[in-house]
Every structure is written in C-alpha cells, then in structure tokens.
PDB file of C-alpha atoms in Angstrom:
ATOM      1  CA  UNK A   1       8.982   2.753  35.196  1.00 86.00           C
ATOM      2  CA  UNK A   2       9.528   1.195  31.717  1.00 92.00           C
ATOM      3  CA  UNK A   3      11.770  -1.388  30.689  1.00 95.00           C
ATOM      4  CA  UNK A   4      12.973  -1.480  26.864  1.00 96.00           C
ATOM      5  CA  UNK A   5      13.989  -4.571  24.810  1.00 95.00           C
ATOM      6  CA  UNK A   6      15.297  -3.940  21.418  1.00 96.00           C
ATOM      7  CA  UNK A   7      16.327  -5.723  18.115  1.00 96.00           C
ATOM      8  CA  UNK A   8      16.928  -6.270  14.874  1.00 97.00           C
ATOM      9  CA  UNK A   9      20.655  -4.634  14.477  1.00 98.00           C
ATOM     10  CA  UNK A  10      22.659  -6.556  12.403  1.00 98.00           C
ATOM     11  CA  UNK A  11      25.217  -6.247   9.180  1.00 98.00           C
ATOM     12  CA  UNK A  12      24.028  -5.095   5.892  1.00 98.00           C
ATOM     13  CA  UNK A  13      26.174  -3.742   2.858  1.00 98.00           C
ATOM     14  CA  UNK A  14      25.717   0.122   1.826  1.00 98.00           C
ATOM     15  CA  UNK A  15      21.928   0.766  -0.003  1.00 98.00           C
ATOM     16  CA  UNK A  16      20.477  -1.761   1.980  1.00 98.00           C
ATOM     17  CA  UNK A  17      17.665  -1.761   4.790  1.00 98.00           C
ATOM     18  CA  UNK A  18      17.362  -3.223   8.792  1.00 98.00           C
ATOM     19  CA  UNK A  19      14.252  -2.482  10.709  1.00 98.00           C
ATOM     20  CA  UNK A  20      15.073  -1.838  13.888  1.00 98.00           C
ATOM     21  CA  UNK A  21      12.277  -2.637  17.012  1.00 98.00           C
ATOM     22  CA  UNK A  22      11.988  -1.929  20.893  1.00 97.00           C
ATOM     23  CA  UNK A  23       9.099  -3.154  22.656  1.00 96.00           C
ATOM     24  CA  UNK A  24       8.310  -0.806  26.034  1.00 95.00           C
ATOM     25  CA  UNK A  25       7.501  -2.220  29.136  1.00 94.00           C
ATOM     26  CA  UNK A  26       6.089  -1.682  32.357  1.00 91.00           C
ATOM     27  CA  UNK A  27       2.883   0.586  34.429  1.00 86.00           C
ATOM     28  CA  UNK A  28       3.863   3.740  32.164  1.00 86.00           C
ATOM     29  CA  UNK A  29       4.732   2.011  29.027  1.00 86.00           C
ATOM     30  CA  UNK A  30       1.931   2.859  27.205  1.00 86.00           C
ATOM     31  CA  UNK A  31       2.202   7.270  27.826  1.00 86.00           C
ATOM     32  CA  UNK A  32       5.578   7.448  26.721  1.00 89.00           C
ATOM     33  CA  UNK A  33       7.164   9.136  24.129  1.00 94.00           C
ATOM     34  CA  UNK A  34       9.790   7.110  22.083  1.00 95.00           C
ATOM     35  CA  UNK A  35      13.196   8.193  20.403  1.00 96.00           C
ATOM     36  CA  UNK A  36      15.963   6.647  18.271  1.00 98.00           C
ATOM     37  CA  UNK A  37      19.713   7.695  19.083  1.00 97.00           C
ATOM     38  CA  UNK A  38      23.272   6.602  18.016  1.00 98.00           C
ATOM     39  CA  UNK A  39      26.666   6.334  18.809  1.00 97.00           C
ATOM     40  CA  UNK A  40      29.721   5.844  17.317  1.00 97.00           C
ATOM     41  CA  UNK A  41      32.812   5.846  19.339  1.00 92.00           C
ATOM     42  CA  UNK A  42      34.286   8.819  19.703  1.00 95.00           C
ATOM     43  CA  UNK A  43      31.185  10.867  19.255  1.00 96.00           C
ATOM     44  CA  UNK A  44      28.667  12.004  21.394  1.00 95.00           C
ATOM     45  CA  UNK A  45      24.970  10.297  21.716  1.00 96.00           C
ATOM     46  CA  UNK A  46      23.004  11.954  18.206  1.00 96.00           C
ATOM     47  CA  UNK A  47      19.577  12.308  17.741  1.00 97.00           C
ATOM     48  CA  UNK A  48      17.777   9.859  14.990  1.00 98.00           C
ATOM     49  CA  UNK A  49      13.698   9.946  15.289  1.00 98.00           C
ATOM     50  CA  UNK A  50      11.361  10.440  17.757  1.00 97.00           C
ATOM     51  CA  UNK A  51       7.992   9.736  18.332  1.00 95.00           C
ATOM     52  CA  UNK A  52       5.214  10.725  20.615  1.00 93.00           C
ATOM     53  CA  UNK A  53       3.509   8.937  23.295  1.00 89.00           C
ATOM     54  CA  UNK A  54       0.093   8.463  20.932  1.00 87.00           C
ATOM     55  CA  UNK A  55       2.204   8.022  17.577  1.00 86.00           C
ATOM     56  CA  UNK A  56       0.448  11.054  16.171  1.00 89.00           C
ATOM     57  CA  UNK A  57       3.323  12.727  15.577  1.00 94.00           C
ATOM     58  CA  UNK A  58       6.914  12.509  14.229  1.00 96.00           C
ATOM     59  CA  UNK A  59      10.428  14.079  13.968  1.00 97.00           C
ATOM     60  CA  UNK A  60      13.428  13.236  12.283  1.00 97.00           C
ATOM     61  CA  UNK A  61      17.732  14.515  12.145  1.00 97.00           C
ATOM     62  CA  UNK A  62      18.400  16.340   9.336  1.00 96.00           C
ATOM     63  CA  UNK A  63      20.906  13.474   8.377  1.00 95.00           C
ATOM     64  CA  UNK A  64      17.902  10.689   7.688  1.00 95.00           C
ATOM     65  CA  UNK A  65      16.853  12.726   4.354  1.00 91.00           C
ATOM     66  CA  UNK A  66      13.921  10.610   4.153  1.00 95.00           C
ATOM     67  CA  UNK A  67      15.792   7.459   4.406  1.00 98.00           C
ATOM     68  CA  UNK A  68      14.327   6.321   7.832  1.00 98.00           C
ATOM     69  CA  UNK A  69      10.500   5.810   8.975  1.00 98.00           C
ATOM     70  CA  UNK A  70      10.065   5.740  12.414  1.00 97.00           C
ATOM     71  CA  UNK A  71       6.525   4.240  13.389  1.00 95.00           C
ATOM     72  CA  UNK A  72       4.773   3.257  17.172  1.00 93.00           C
ATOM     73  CA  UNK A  73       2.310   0.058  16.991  1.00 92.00           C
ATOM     74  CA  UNK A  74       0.486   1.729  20.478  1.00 89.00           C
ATOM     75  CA  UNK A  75      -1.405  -1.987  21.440  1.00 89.00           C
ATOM     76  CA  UNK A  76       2.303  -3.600  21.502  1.00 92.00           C
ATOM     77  CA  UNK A  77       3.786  -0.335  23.038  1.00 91.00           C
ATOM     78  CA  UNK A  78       6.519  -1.186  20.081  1.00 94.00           C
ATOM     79  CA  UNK A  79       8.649   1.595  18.276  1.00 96.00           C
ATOM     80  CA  UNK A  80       9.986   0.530  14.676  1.00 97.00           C
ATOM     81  CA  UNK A  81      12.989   2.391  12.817  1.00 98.00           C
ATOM     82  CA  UNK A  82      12.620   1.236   9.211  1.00 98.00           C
ATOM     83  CA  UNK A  83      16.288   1.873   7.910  1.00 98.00           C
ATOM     84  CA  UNK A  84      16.277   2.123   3.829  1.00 98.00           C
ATOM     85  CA  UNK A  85      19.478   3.557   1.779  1.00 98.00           C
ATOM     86  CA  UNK A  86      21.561   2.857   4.593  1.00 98.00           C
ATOM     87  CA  UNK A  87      25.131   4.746   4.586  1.00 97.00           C
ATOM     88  CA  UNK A  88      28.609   3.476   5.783  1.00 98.00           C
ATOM     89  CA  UNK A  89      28.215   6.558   8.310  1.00 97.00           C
ATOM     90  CA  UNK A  90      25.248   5.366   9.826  1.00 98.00           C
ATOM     91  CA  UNK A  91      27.413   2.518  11.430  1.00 98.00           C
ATOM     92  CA  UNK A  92      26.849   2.866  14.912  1.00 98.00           C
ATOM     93  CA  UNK A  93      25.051   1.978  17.779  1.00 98.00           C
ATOM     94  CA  UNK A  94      21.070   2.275  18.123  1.00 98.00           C
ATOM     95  CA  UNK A  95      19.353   3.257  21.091  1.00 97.00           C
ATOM     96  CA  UNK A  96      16.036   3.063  22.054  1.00 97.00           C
ATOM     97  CA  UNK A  97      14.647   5.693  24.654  1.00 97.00           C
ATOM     98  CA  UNK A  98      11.159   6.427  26.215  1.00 96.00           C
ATOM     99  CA  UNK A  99       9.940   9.241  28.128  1.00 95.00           C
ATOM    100  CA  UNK A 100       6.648  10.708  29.643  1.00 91.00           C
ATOM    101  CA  UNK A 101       6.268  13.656  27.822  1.00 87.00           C
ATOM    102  CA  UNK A 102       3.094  14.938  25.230  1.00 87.00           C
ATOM    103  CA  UNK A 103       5.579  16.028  22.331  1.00 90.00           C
ATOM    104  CA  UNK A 104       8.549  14.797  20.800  1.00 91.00           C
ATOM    105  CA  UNK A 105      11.454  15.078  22.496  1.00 90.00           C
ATOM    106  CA  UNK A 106      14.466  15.314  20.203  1.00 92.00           C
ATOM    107  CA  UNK A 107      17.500  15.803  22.865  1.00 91.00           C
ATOM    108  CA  UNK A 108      18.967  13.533  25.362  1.00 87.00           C
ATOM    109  CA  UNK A 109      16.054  14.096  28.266  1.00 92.00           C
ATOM    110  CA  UNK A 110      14.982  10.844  28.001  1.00 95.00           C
ATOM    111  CA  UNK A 111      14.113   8.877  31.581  1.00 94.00           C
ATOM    112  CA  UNK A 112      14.725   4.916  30.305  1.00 96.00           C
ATOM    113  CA  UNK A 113      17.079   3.731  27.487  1.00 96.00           C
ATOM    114  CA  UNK A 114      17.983   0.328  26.184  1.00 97.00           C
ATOM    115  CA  UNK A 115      20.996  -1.729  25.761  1.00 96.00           C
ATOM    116  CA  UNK A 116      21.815  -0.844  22.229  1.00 97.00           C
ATOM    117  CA  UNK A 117      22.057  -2.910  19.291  1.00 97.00           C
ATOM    118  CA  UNK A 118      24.570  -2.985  16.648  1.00 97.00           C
ATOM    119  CA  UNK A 119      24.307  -1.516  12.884  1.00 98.00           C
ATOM    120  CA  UNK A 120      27.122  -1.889  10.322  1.00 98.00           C
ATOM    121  CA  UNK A 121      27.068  -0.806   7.333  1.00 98.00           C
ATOM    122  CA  UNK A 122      30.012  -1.875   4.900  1.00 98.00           C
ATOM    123  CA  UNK A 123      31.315   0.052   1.977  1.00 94.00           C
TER     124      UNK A 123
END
C-alpha cells in the first residue's frame, strides 16, 4: 500500500508560480507511477501530469501548454508539479495519485490518492 502526503498549495495572483510536492509512502512506494489531478466544484476530477514509476517518462493535459513541469526525485519517492504562468482557471484543488503500473497513466485508475491541497489563483 502507499500512503501520500502533499503540499505546497497556497494563494498566488495570476502569472505567478507554486510548486506543488507529495512524498509516497509505504512497501510499494518506490514502483509506482505518479499523477497530478484537479477539481473544481462542479466539475469532474481532470487530468494534470503524470509520471512513471522510474521518472523516465512524462505526460501532460493539453491545458498546461508548457506551463507546468512535473518531475519524480525516485530516492525521496517525491513527485513535484512546478506551476509557472498560473491562470485564474487553474483554481482548484490538487491531487496527488500513485499507482503500480510501467507507463503513465493519464485517467482516473489510480489505486491511492491524497487529501488535496488548495490552489487559488486571483485575477
């Protein structure tokens, strides 16, 4: 099983930057593939980043235009979501998911998720 743990949500005004973290715990921790998802409310769950379980490689939503980096540090079994040019639409909430899985997963068939943490983004 793996537990996640994440951070670094917070309040920024548009065209500025948060990097988001979630640090991965547990036996399997260290073979799973990470994603990024958010949630407004109203909405469904969307699709951010992903990751796979060696960080080797990558994929992103059409909507991050090359605004977000998503990177895995695999000795802290830590997922960052570097947030740059950040939009009053990406106000929502951030969730951090693992899975064991050898590619990216980019849908909801995650096994763990996290608690969420908060991103606004003011006009």
């Amino acid at each position: 099983q793996v537990q996640l743990v994440e951070s670094g949500g917070g309040l920024v005004r548009a065209g500025g930057s948060l990097r988001l973290s979630c640090t991965a715990t547990g036996r399997t921790a260290s073979t799973s593939g990470m994603g990024w998802f958010r949630q407004v409310p109203g909405k469904e769950r969307e699709f951010v980043a992903a990751v796979n379980y060696n960080g080797g490689s990558i994929e992103y939503a059409d909507f991050v235009q090359d605004r977000f980096i998503i990177s895995k540090d695999n000795a802290k079994n830590t997922v960052y979501l570097q947030m740059d040019s950040l939009k009053p639409e990406d106000s929502a909430v951030y969730y951090c998911a693992a899975v064991h899985s050898y590619v990216v997963v980019t849908n909801n068939g995650y096994d763990y998720w996290g608690q969420g943490t908060q991103v606004t983004v003011s006009s």
